[in-house]
PDB file of N, CA and C in Angstrom:
ATOM      1  N   MET A 245      51.977  55.741  75.147  1.00 54.00           N
ATOM      2  CA  MET A 245      51.858  54.796  76.229  1.00 54.00           C
ATOM      3  C   MET A 245      52.329  55.451  77.516  1.00 54.00           C
ATOM      4  N   PHE A 246      51.662  55.141  78.602  1.00 62.00           N
ATOM      5  CA  PHE A 246      51.949  55.705  79.910  1.00 62.00           C
ATOM      6  C   PHE A 246      53.176  55.051  80.510  1.00 62.00           C
ATOM      7  N   SER A 247      54.060  55.863  81.034  1.00 67.00           N
ATOM      8  CA  SER A 247      55.274  55.386  81.685  1.00 67.00           C
ATOM      9  C   SER A 247      55.130  55.571  83.192  1.00 67.00           C
ATOM     10  N   LEU A 248      55.581  54.589  83.944  1.00 67.00           N
ATOM     11  CA  LEU A 248      55.469  54.683  85.394  1.00 67.00           C
ATOM     12  C   LEU A 248      56.696  55.298  86.053  1.00 67.00           C
ATOM     13  N   GLY A 249      57.620  55.838  85.285  1.00 74.00           N
ATOM     14  CA  GLY A 249      58.797  56.488  85.845  1.00 74.00           C
ATOM     15  C   GLY A 249      58.532  57.946  86.158  1.00 74.00           C
ATOM     16  N   ARG A 250      59.603  58.658  86.466  1.00 78.00           N
ATOM     17  CA  ARG A 250      59.489  60.092  86.780  1.00 78.00           C
ATOM     18  C   ARG A 250      58.859  60.885  85.635  1.00 78.00           C
ATOM     19  N   ASP A 251      59.289  60.604  84.408  1.00 83.00           N
ATOM     20  CA  ASP A 251      58.740  61.332  83.257  1.00 83.00           C
ATOM     21  C   ASP A 251      57.252  61.061  83.079  1.00 83.00           C
ATOM     22  N   GLY A 252      56.851  59.828  83.292  1.00 83.00           N
ATOM     23  CA  GLY A 252      55.432  59.477  83.180  1.00 83.00           C
ATOM     24  C   GLY A 252      54.597  60.186  84.224  1.00 83.00           C
ATOM     25  N   MET A 253      55.147  60.306  85.410  1.00 86.00           N
ATOM     26  CA  MET A 253      54.423  61.000  86.477  1.00 86.00           C
ATOM     27  C   MET A 253      54.304  62.492  86.177  1.00 86.00           C
ATOM     28  N   ARG A 254      55.376  63.069  85.644  1.00 88.00           N
ATOM     29  CA  ARG A 254      55.305  64.489  85.252  1.00 88.00           C
ATOM     30  C   ARG A 254      54.283  64.686  84.142  1.00 88.00           C
ATOM     31  N   ASP A 255      54.234  63.739  83.207  1.00 90.00           N
ATOM     32  CA  ASP A 255      53.264  63.802  82.116  1.00 90.00           C
ATOM     33  C   ASP A 255      51.836  63.694  82.651  1.00 90.00           C
ATOM     34  N   LEU A 256      51.614  62.807  83.599  1.00 90.00           N
ATOM     35  CA  LEU A 256      50.293  62.652  84.208  1.00 90.00           C
ATOM     36  C   LEU A 256      49.861  63.954  84.873  1.00 90.00           C
ATOM     37  N   GLN A 257      50.771  64.573  85.615  1.00 91.00           N
ATOM     38  CA  GLN A 257      50.459  65.840  86.261  1.00 91.00           C
ATOM     39  C   GLN A 257      50.168  66.921  85.224  1.00 91.00           C
ATOM     40  N   ALA A 258      50.967  66.982  84.178  1.00 93.00           N
ATOM     41  CA  ALA A 258      50.763  67.996  83.134  1.00 93.00           C
ATOM     42  C   ALA A 258      49.408  67.806  82.455  1.00 93.00           C
ATOM     43  N   ARG A 259      49.032  66.565  82.206  1.00 93.00           N
ATOM     44  CA  ARG A 259      47.735  66.326  81.572  1.00 93.00           C
ATOM     45  C   ARG A 259      46.578  66.723  82.476  1.00 93.00           C
ATOM     46  N   ALA A 260      46.704  66.471  83.783  1.00 93.00           N
ATOM     47  CA  ALA A 260      45.666  66.885  84.731  1.00 93.00           C
ATOM     48  C   ALA A 260      45.566  68.403  84.777  1.00 93.00           C
ATOM     49  N   GLU A 261      46.713  69.073  84.815  1.00 94.00           N
ATOM     50  CA  GLU A 261      46.719  70.533  84.863  1.00 94.00           C
ATOM     51  C   GLU A 261      46.201  71.144  83.570  1.00 94.00           C
ATOM     52  N   THR A 262      46.527  70.539  82.437  1.00 94.00           N
ATOM     53  CA  THR A 262      46.043  71.039  81.142  1.00 94.00           C
ATOM     54  C   THR A 262      44.535  70.896  81.038  1.00 94.00           C
ATOM     55  N   LEU A 263      44.011  69.751  81.433  1.00 94.00           N
ATOM     56  CA  LEU A 263      42.564  69.546  81.372  1.00 94.00           C
ATOM     57  C   LEU A 263      41.848  70.489  82.329  1.00 94.00           C
ATOM     58  N   SER A 264      42.448  70.725  83.490  1.00 93.00           N
ATOM     59  CA  SER A 264      41.883  71.669  84.448  1.00 93.00           C
ATOM     60  C   SER A 264      41.890  73.091  83.885  1.00 93.00           C
ATOM     61  N   ALA A 265      42.982  73.472  83.245  1.00 94.00           N
ATOM     62  CA  ALA A 265      43.066  74.804  82.627  1.00 94.00           C
ATOM     63  C   ALA A 265      42.052  74.933  81.492  1.00 94.00           C
ATOM     64  N   ASP A 266      41.875  73.879  80.713  1.00 94.00           N
ATOM     65  CA  ASP A 266      40.884  73.895  79.632  1.00 94.00           C
ATOM     66  C   ASP A 266      39.476  74.040  80.189  1.00 94.00           C
ATOM     67  N   LEU A 267      39.213  73.422  81.324  1.00 92.00           N
ATOM     68  CA  LEU A 267      37.911  73.554  81.971  1.00 92.00           C
ATOM     69  C   LEU A 267      37.699  74.997  82.431  1.00 92.00           C
ATOM     70  N   THR A 268      38.706  75.569  83.065  1.00 92.00           N
ATOM     71  CA  THR A 268      38.617  76.940  83.570  1.00 92.00           C
ATOM     72  C   THR A 268      38.432  77.952  82.441  1.00 92.00           C
ATOM     73  N   SER A 269      39.140  77.740  81.332  1.00 95.00           N
ATOM     74  CA  SER A 269      39.066  78.692  80.225  1.00 95.00           C
ATOM     75  C   SER A 269      37.853  78.465  79.322  1.00 95.00           C
ATOM     76  N   GLY A 270      37.140  77.389  79.542  1.00 93.00           N
ATOM     77  CA  GLY A 270      35.965  77.109  78.715  1.00 93.00           C
ATOM     78  C   GLY A 270      36.270  76.370  77.424  1.00 93.00           C
ATOM     79  N   GLN A 271      37.514  75.938  77.251  1.00 94.00           N
ATOM     80  CA  GLN A 271      37.867  75.189  76.038  1.00 94.00           C
ATOM     81  C   GLN A 271      37.376  73.750  76.101  1.00 94.00           C
ATOM     82  N   TRP A 272      37.102  73.280  77.305  1.00 92.00           N
ATOM     83  CA  TRP A 272      36.566  71.935  77.478  1.00 92.00           C
ATOM     84  C   TRP A 272      35.477  71.986  78.516  1.00 92.00           C
ATOM     85  N   GLY A 273      34.411  71.319  78.222  1.00 90.00           N
ATOM     86  CA  GLY A 273      33.335  71.170  79.188  1.00 90.00           C
ATOM     87  C   GLY A 273      32.993  69.693  79.279  1.00 90.00           C
ATOM     88  N   PRO A 274      32.807  69.190  80.478  1.00 91.00           N
ATOM     89  CA  PRO A 274      32.517  67.773  80.626  1.00 91.00           C
ATOM     90  C   PRO A 274      31.160  67.413  80.044  1.00 91.00           C
ATOM     91  N   TYR A 275      31.116  66.281  79.393  1.00 89.00           N
ATOM     92  CA  TYR A 275      29.853  65.755  78.880  1.00 89.00           C
ATOM     93  C   TYR A 275      29.034  65.221  80.052  1.00 89.00           C
ATOM     94  N   HIS A 276      27.774  64.962  79.773  1.00 89.00           N
ATOM     95  CA  HIS A 276      26.888  64.367  80.778  1.00 89.00           C
ATOM     96  C   HIS A 276      27.498  63.072  81.318  1.00 89.00           C
ATOM     97  N   PHE A 277      28.078  62.289  80.434  1.00 88.00           N
ATOM     98  CA  PHE A 277      28.667  61.011  80.821  1.00 88.00           C
ATOM     99  C   PHE A 277      29.896  61.219  81.712  1.00 88.00           C
ATOM    100  N   ASP A 278      30.658  62.278  81.452  1.00 91.00           N
ATOM    101  CA  ASP A 278      31.813  62.604  82.291  1.00 91.00           C
ATOM    102  C   ASP A 278      31.352  62.971  83.702  1.00 91.00           C
ATOM    103  N   LYS A 279      30.336  63.804  83.762  1.00 91.00           N
ATOM    104  CA  LYS A 279      29.846  64.262  85.062  1.00 91.00           C
ATOM    105  C   LYS A 279      29.323  63.109  85.897  1.00 91.00           C
ATOM    106  N   ARG A 280      28.642  62.182  85.250  1.00 87.00           N
ATOM    107  CA  ARG A 280      28.121  61.019  85.965  1.00 87.00           C
ATOM    108  C   ARG A 280      29.274  60.233  86.604  1.00 87.00           C
ATOM    109  N   ALA A 281      30.327  60.054  85.854  1.00 88.00           N
ATOM    110  CA  ALA A 281      31.491  59.316  86.360  1.00 88.00           C
ATOM    111  C   ALA A 281      32.176  60.093  87.475  1.00 88.00           C
ATOM    112  N   LEU A 282      32.360  61.375  87.272  1.00 89.00           N
ATOM    113  CA  LEU A 282      33.099  62.182  88.241  1.00 89.00           C
ATOM    114  C   LEU A 282      32.337  62.369  89.548  1.00 89.00           C
ATOM    115  N   ARG A 283      31.019  62.371  89.483  1.00 89.00           N
ATOM    116  CA  ARG A 283      30.239  62.469  90.715  1.00 89.00           C
ATOM    117  C   ARG A 283      30.515  61.279  91.625  1.00 89.00           C
ATOM    118  N   LYS A 284      30.744  60.128  91.024  1.00 85.00           N
ATOM    119  CA  LYS A 284      31.046  58.934  91.812  1.00 85.00           C
ATOM    120  C   LYS A 284      32.398  59.057  92.514  1.00 85.00           C
ATOM    121  N   LEU A 285      33.296  59.839  91.955  1.00 88.00           N
ATOM    122  CA  LEU A 285      34.640  59.979  92.515  1.00 88.00           C
ATOM    123  C   LEU A 285      34.803  61.205  93.406  1.00 88.00           C
ATOM    124  N   SER A 286      33.923  62.172  93.276  1.00 83.00           N
ATOM    125  CA  SER A 286      34.123  63.456  93.943  1.00 83.00           C
ATOM    126  C   SER A 286      33.955  63.402  95.455  1.00 83.00           C
ATOM    127  N   SER A 287      33.370  62.357  95.972  1.00 77.00           N
ATOM    128  CA  SER A 287      33.157  62.286  97.417  1.00 77.00           C
ATOM    129  C   SER A 287      34.397  61.836  98.180  1.00 77.00           C
ATOM    130  N   ALA A 288      35.435  61.463  97.473  1.00 70.00           N
ATOM    131  CA  ALA A 288      36.670  61.026  98.141  1.00 70.00           C
ATOM    132  C   ALA A 288      37.232  62.161  98.976  1.00 70.00           C
ATOM    133  N   GLU A 289      37.581  61.864 100.203  1.00 75.00           N
ATOM    134  CA  GLU A 289      38.068  62.889 101.114  1.00 75.00           C
ATOM    135  C   GLU A 289      39.580  63.040 101.096  1.00 75.00           C
ATOM    136  N   SER A 290      40.275  62.077 100.551  1.00 81.00           N
ATOM    137  CA  SER A 290      41.734  62.145 100.550  1.00 81.00           C
ATOM    138  C   SER A 290      42.214  63.010  99.383  1.00 81.00           C
ATOM    139  N   PRO A 291      43.456  63.470  99.437  1.00 85.00           N
ATOM    140  CA  PRO A 291      43.981  64.311  98.354  1.00 85.00           C
ATOM    141  C   PRO A 291      44.330  63.520  97.089  1.00 85.00           C
ATOM    142  N   VAL A 292      44.206  62.194  97.162  1.00 86.00           N
ATOM    143  CA  VAL A 292      44.523  61.336  96.020  1.00 86.00           C
ATOM    144  C   VAL A 292      43.332  60.437  95.732  1.00 86.00           C
ATOM    145  N   LEU A 293      42.967  60.311  94.462  1.00 88.00           N
ATOM    146  CA  LEU A 293      41.945  59.344  94.080  1.00 88.00           C
ATOM    147  C   LEU A 293      42.567  57.960  94.123  1.00 88.00           C
ATOM    148  N   HIS A 294      42.041  57.119  94.956  1.00 90.00           N
ATOM    149  CA  HIS A 294      42.621  55.791  95.105  1.00 90.00           C
ATOM    150  C   HIS A 294      42.229  54.889  93.943  1.00 90.00           C
ATOM    151  N   ARG A 295      43.137  54.011  93.608  1.00 92.00           N
ATOM    152  CA  ARG A 295      42.963  53.077  92.503  1.00 92.00           C
ATOM    153  C   ARG A 295      41.634  52.328  92.627  1.00 92.00           C
ATOM    154  N   GLU A 296      41.333  51.856  93.824  1.00 93.00           N
ATOM    155  CA  GLU A 296      40.122  51.066  94.031  1.00 93.00           C
ATOM    156  C   GLU A 296      38.866  51.883  93.712  1.00 93.00           C
ATOM    157  N   ALA A 297      38.866  53.154  94.064  1.00 92.00           N
ATOM    158  CA  ALA A 297      37.710  54.005  93.780  1.00 92.00           C
ATOM    159  C   ALA A 297      37.520  54.189  92.277  1.00 92.00           C
ATOM    160  N   ILE A 298      38.613  54.358  91.564  1.00 94.00           N
ATOM    161  CA  ILE A 298      38.533  54.538  90.111  1.00 94.00           C
ATOM    162  C   ILE A 298      38.045  53.266  89.438  1.00 94.00           C
ATOM    163  N   VAL A 299      38.604  52.135  89.841  1.00 95.00           N
ATOM    164  CA  VAL A 299      38.208  50.849  89.261  1.00 95.00           C
ATOM    165  C   VAL A 299      36.743  50.560  89.575  1.00 95.00           C
ATOM    166  N   THR A 300      36.333  50.816  90.807  1.00 94.00           N
ATOM    167  CA  THR A 300      34.931  50.601  91.197  1.00 94.00           C
ATOM    168  C   THR A 300      34.002  51.483  90.374  1.00 94.00           C
ATOM    169  N   MET A 301      34.390  52.739  90.165  1.00 93.00           N
ATOM    170  CA  MET A 301      33.567  53.656  89.376  1.00 93.00           C
ATOM    171  C   MET A 301      33.386  53.126  87.961  1.00 93.00           C
ATOM    172  N   PHE A 302      34.480  52.719  87.313  1.00 94.00           N
ATOM    173  CA  PHE A 302      34.369  52.190  85.954  1.00 94.00           C
ATOM    174  C   PHE A 302      33.534  50.910  85.920  1.00 94.00           C
ATOM    175  N   ASN A 303      33.718  50.045  86.905  1.00 94.00           N
ATOM    176  CA  ASN A 303      32.930  48.804  86.955  1.00 94.00           C
ATOM    177  C   ASN A 303      31.441  49.086  87.141  1.00 94.00           C
ATOM    178  N   GLU A 304      31.111  50.027  88.017  1.00 93.00           N
ATOM    179  CA  GLU A 304      29.708  50.386  88.247  1.00 93.00           C
ATOM    180  C   GLU A 304      29.078  50.982  86.995  1.00 93.00           C
ATOM    181  N   LEU A 305      29.810  51.855  86.323  1.00 91.00           N
ATOM    182  CA  LEU A 305      29.278  52.447  85.090  1.00 91.00           C
ATOM    183  C   LEU A 305      29.059  51.376  84.030  1.00 91.00           C
ATOM    184  N   TYR A 306      30.002  50.473  83.915  1.00 93.00           N
ATOM    185  CA  TYR A 306      29.878  49.402  82.921  1.00 93.00           C
ATOM    186  C   TYR A 306      28.707  48.488  83.266  1.00 93.00           C
ATOM    187  N   ASP A 307      28.562  48.135  84.547  1.00 93.00           N
ATOM    188  CA  ASP A 307      27.481  47.239  84.956  1.00 93.00           C
ATOM    189  C   ASP A 307      26.114  47.873  84.774  1.00 93.00           C
ATOM    190  N   SER A 308      26.005  49.173  85.043  1.00 91.00           N
ATOM    191  CA  SER A 308      24.694  49.820  84.961  1.00 91.00           C
ATOM    192  C   SER A 308      24.342  50.337  83.571  1.00 91.00           C
ATOM    193  N   HIS A 309      25.348  50.735  82.785  1.00 87.00           N
ATOM    194  CA  HIS A 309      25.066  51.351  81.488  1.00 87.00           C
ATOM    195  C   HIS A 309      25.769  50.683  80.312  1.00 87.00           C
ATOM    196  N   GLY A 310      26.610  49.716  80.594  1.00 87.00           N
ATOM    197  CA  GLY A 310      27.326  49.029  79.525  1.00 87.00           C
ATOM    198  C   GLY A 310      28.483  49.854  78.984  1.00 87.00           C
ATOM    199  N   PRO A 311      29.122  49.354  77.946  1.00 89.00           N
ATOM    200  CA  PRO A 311      30.298  50.043  77.406  1.00 89.00           C
ATOM    201  C   PRO A 311      29.968  51.403  76.797  1.00 89.00           C
ATOM    202  N   ARG A 312      28.730  51.621  76.441  1.00 86.00           N
ATOM    203  CA  ARG A 312      28.328  52.892  75.824  1.00 86.00           C
ATOM    204  C   ARG A 312      28.657  54.081  76.721  1.00 86.00           C
ATOM    205  N   GLN A 313      28.422  53.926  78.024  1.00 82.00           N
ATOM    206  CA  GLN A 313      28.700  54.996  78.993  1.00 82.00           C
ATOM    207  C   GLN A 313      30.171  55.399  78.936  1.00 82.00           C
ATOM    208  N   ILE A 314      31.041  54.425  78.978  1.00 86.00           N
ATOM    209  CA  ILE A 314      32.475  54.705  79.005  1.00 86.00           C
ATOM    210  C   ILE A 314      32.949  55.219  77.659  1.00 86.00           C
ATOM    211  N   ASN A 315      32.394  54.692  76.584  1.00 89.00           N
ATOM    212  CA  ASN A 315      32.782  55.136  75.240  1.00 89.00           C
ATOM    213  C   ASN A 315      32.397  56.581  74.974  1.00 89.00           C
ATOM    214  N   LYS A 316      31.393  57.093  75.649  1.00 90.00           N
ATOM    215  CA  LYS A 316      30.954  58.465  75.408  1.00 90.00           C
ATOM    216  C   LYS A 316      31.612  59.481  76.332  1.00 90.00           C
ATOM    217  N   MET A 317      32.500  59.018  77.203  1.00 91.00           N
ATOM    218  CA  MET A 317      33.239  59.947  78.058  1.00 91.00           C
ATOM    219  C   MET A 317      34.344  60.611  77.233  1.00 91.00           C
ATOM    220  N   THR A 318      34.780  61.772  77.665  1.00 91.00           N
ATOM    221  CA  THR A 318      35.886  62.466  77.016  1.00 91.00           C
ATOM    222  C   THR A 318      37.133  61.589  77.099  1.00 91.00           C
ATOM    223  N   GLY A 319      37.788  61.388  75.965  1.00 91.00           N
ATOM    224  CA  GLY A 319      38.953  60.514  75.903  1.00 91.00           C
ATOM    225  C   GLY A 319      40.071  60.930  76.836  1.00 91.00           C
ATOM    226  N   GLN A 320      40.347  62.236  76.901  1.00 92.00           N
ATOM    227  CA  GLN A 320      41.425  62.715  77.763  1.00 92.00           C
ATOM    228  C   GLN A 320      41.132  62.419  79.234  1.00 92.00           C
ATOM    229  N   LEU A 321      39.874  62.573  79.630  1.00 93.00           N
ATOM    230  CA  LEU A 321      39.491  62.322  81.014  1.00 93.00           C
ATOM    231  C   LEU A 321      39.560  60.832  81.326  1.00 93.00           C
ATOM    232  N   THR A 322      39.047  60.013  80.437  1.00 93.00           N
ATOM    233  CA  THR A 322      39.087  58.563  80.649  1.00 93.00           C
ATOM    234  C   THR A 322      40.528  58.086  80.776  1.00 93.00           C
ATOM    235  N   THR A 323      41.388  58.544  79.882  1.00 92.00           N
ATOM    236  CA  THR A 323      42.798  58.152  79.917  1.00 92.00           C
ATOM    237  C   THR A 323      43.460  58.645  81.196  1.00 92.00           C
ATOM    238  N   LEU A 324      43.165  59.867  81.608  1.00 93.00           N
ATOM    239  CA  LEU A 324      43.742  60.414  82.830  1.00 93.00           C
ATOM    240  C   LEU A 324      43.359  59.565  84.037  1.00 93.00           C
ATOM    241  N   LEU A 325      42.099  59.177  84.127  1.00 94.00           N
ATOM    242  CA  LEU A 325      41.655  58.372  85.265  1.00 94.00           C
ATOM    243  C   LEU A 325      42.276  56.979  85.244  1.00 94.00           C
ATOM    244  N   ILE A 326      42.345  56.373  84.083  1.00 92.00           N
ATOM    245  CA  ILE A 326      42.944  55.043  83.970  1.00 92.00           C
ATOM    246  C   ILE A 326      44.429  55.107  84.308  1.00 92.00           C
ATOM    247  N   ASP A 327      45.121  56.126  83.817  1.00 91.00           N
ATOM    248  CA  ASP A 327      46.549  56.271  84.130  1.00 91.00           C
ATOM    249  C   ASP A 327      46.774  56.569  85.610  1.00 91.00           C
ATOM    250  N   THR A 328      45.850  57.288  86.233  1.00 92.00           N
ATOM    251  CA  THR A 328      45.955  57.560  87.662  1.00 92.00           C
ATOM    252  C   THR A 328      45.863  56.256  88.455  1.00 92.00           C
ATOM    253  N   ALA A 329      44.955  55.397  88.048  1.00 92.00           N
ATOM    254  CA  ALA A 329      44.846  54.087  88.707  1.00 92.00           C
ATOM    255  C   ALA A 329      46.090  53.248  88.435  1.00 92.00           C
ATOM    256  N   ALA A 330      46.570  53.261  87.202  1.00 89.00           N
ATOM    257  CA  ALA A 330      47.752  52.473  86.842  1.00 89.00           C
ATOM    258  C   ALA A 330      48.985  52.951  87.593  1.00 89.00           C
ATOM    259  N   ALA A 331      49.087  54.234  87.824  1.00 87.00           N
ATOM    260  CA  ALA A 331      50.253  54.776  88.530  1.00 87.00           C
ATOM    261  C   ALA A 331      50.345  54.223  89.952  1.00 87.00           C
ATOM    262  N   GLN A 332      49.215  53.854  90.501  1.00 88.00           N
ATOM    263  CA  GLN A 332      49.203  53.329  91.866  1.00 88.00           C
ATOM    264  C   GLN A 332      49.479  51.831  91.923  1.00 88.00           C
ATOM    265  N   ASP A 333      49.532  51.189  90.771  1.00 84.00           N
ATOM    266  CA  ASP A 333      49.848  49.755  90.729  1.00 84.00           C
ATOM    267  C   ASP A 333      51.302  49.485  91.070  1.00 84.00           C
ATOM    268  N   LEU A 334      52.142  50.466  90.881  1.00 80.00           N
ATOM    269  CA  LEU A 334      53.563  50.315  91.194  1.00 80.00           C
ATOM    270  C   LEU A 334      53.887  51.279  92.334  1.00 80.00           C
ATOM    271  N   PRO A 335      53.825  50.806  93.560  1.00 79.00           N
ATOM    272  CA  PRO A 335      54.001  51.700  94.716  1.00 79.00           C
ATOM    273  C   PRO A 335      55.295  52.506  94.688  1.00 79.00           C
ATOM    274  N   SER A 336      56.359  51.960  94.129  1.00 79.00           N
ATOM    275  CA  SER A 336      57.609  52.708  94.109  1.00 79.00           C
ATOM    276  C   SER A 336      57.504  53.943  93.214  1.00 79.00           C
ATOM    277  N   ALA A 337      56.720  53.869  92.147  1.00 75.00           N
ATOM    278  CA  ALA A 337      56.524  55.031  91.273  1.00 75.00           C
ATOM    279  C   ALA A 337      55.585  56.037  91.931  1.00 75.00           C
ATOM    280  N   ALA A 338      54.523  55.543  92.558  1.00 76.00           N
ATOM    281  CA  ALA A 338      53.566  56.436  93.209  1.00 76.00           C
ATOM    282  C   ALA A 338      54.192  57.148  94.400  1.00 76.00           C
ATOM    283  N   ALA A 339      55.215  56.547  94.996  1.00 81.00           N
ATOM    284  CA  ALA A 339      55.861  57.148  96.160  1.00 81.00           C
ATOM    285  C   ALA A 339      56.880  58.223  95.793  1.00 81.00           C
ATOM    286  N   LEU A 340      57.279  58.284  94.526  1.00 82.00           N
ATOM    287  CA  LEU A 340      58.205  59.329  94.095  1.00 82.00           C
ATOM    288  C   LEU A 340      57.579  60.694  94.345  1.00 82.00           C
ATOM    289  N   PRO A 341      58.382  61.719  94.611  1.00 86.00           N
ATOM    290  CA  PRO A 341      57.802  63.065  94.751  1.00 86.00           C
ATOM    291  C   PRO A 341      56.975  63.455  93.518  1.00 86.00           C
ATOM    292  N   GLU A 342      57.471  63.090  92.336  1.00 85.00           N
ATOM    293  CA  GLU A 342      56.728  63.390  91.103  1.00 85.00           C
ATOM    294  C   GLU A 342      55.413  62.625  91.072  1.00 85.00           C
ATOM    295  N   GLY A 343      55.437  61.415  91.598  1.00 84.00           N
ATOM    296  CA  GLY A 343      54.235  60.594  91.647  1.00 84.00           C
ATOM    297  C   GLY A 343      53.194  61.178  92.574  1.00 84.00           C
ATOM    298  N   GLN A 344      53.611  61.611  93.742  1.00 87.00           N
ATOM    299  CA  GLN A 344      52.682  62.212  94.699  1.00 87.00           C
ATOM    300  C   GLN A 344      52.076  63.501  94.139  1.00 87.00           C
ATOM    301  N   GLU A 345      52.906  64.324  93.517  1.00 89.00           N
ATOM    302  CA  GLU A 345      52.396  65.568  92.913  1.00 89.00           C
ATOM    303  C   GLU A 345      51.392  65.267  91.812  1.00 89.00           C
ATOM    304  N   ALA A 346      51.712  64.298  90.986  1.00 88.00           N
ATOM    305  CA  ALA A 346      50.824  63.937  89.885  1.00 88.00           C
ATOM    306  C   ALA A 346      49.490  63.412  90.407  1.00 88.00           C
ATOM    307  N   LEU A 347      49.537  62.536  91.380  1.00 89.00           N
ATOM    308  CA  LEU A 347      48.305  61.973  91.926  1.00 89.00           C
ATOM    309  C   LEU A 347      47.464  63.029  92.626  1.00 89.00           C
ATOM    310  N   ARG A 348      48.120  63.989  93.272  1.00 90.00           N
ATOM    311  CA  ARG A 348      47.370  65.072  93.920  1.00 90.00           C
ATOM    312  C   ARG A 348      46.787  66.053  92.906  1.00 90.00           C
ATOM    313  N   ALA A 349      47.333  66.139  91.716  1.00 90.00           N
ATOM    314  CA  ALA A 349      46.841  67.076  90.700  1.00 90.00           C
ATOM    315  C   ALA A 349      45.517  66.631  90.106  1.00 90.00           C
ATOM    316  N   VAL A 350      45.195  65.367  90.223  1.00 90.00           N
ATOM    317  CA  VAL A 350      43.969  64.835  89.599  1.00 90.00           C
ATOM    318  C   VAL A 350      42.729  65.164  90.448  1.00 90.00           C
ATOM    319  N   CYS A 351      42.856  65.130  91.763  1.00 88.00           N
ATOM    320  CA  CYS A 351      41.702  65.339  92.654  1.00 88.00           C
ATOM    321  C   CYS A 351      41.001  66.689  92.454  1.00 88.00           C
ATOM    322  N   PRO A 352      41.709  67.808  92.397  1.00 88.00           N
ATOM    323  CA  PRO A 352      41.017  69.085  92.207  1.00 88.00           C
ATOM    324  C   PRO A 352      40.224  69.139  90.886  1.00 88.00           C
ATOM    325  N   LEU A 353      40.761  68.514  89.856  1.00 88.00           N
ATOM    326  CA  LEU A 353      40.037  68.465  88.590  1.00 88.00           C
ATOM    327  C   LEU A 353      38.732  67.707  88.753  1.00 88.00           C
ATOM    328  N   VAL A 354      38.790  66.576  89.407  1.00 89.00           N
ATOM    329  CA  VAL A 354      37.581  65.760  89.615  1.00 89.00           C
ATOM    330  C   VAL A 354      36.557  66.520  90.429  1.00 89.00           C
ATOM    331  N   ARG A 355      36.989  67.127  91.511  1.00 87.00           N
ATOM    332  CA  ARG A 355      36.055  67.840  92.379  1.00 87.00           C
ATOM    333  C   ARG A 355      35.439  69.064  91.707  1.00 87.00           C
ATOM    334  N   SER A 356      36.228  69.796  90.942  1.00 85.00           N
ATOM    335  CA  SER A 356      35.690  71.001  90.299  1.00 85.00           C
ATOM    336  C   SER A 356      34.810  70.671  89.107  1.00 85.00           C
ATOM    337  N   THR A 357      35.010  69.531  88.499  1.00 85.00           N
ATOM    338  CA  THR A 357      34.226  69.143  87.326  1.00 85.00           C
ATOM    339  C   THR A 357      32.919  68.486  87.708  1.00 85.00           C
ATOM    340  N   ALA A 358      32.923  67.733  88.799  1.00 75.00           N
ATOM    341  CA  ALA A 358      31.731  67.000  89.213  1.00 75.00           C
ATOM    342  C   ALA A 358      30.632  67.962  89.600  1.00 75.00           C
TER     343      ALA A 358
END
């Protein structure tokens, strides 16, 4: 379960960095369904993926393709995006230095994968 404290934020950052390293080393490649989702998020200009953008992306995918689209995404990526949105639900956690680092670690992964 995701924790919104300092440890949870460090874990979120570590998971983003691990998935990014797996992408770079070729141990993980995004599925077609992952790329479709990430393309919707990659146009964000800020260093942090905002909660609203993530929620909108999931809602659009569900509305256009149903639950099948989301079910076929890579589990680690889906969880990372959902946890990134959840981390922003508690502003005091997102404002922590660990929170800011964690939230900034997700954007490069999204942009390089899309």
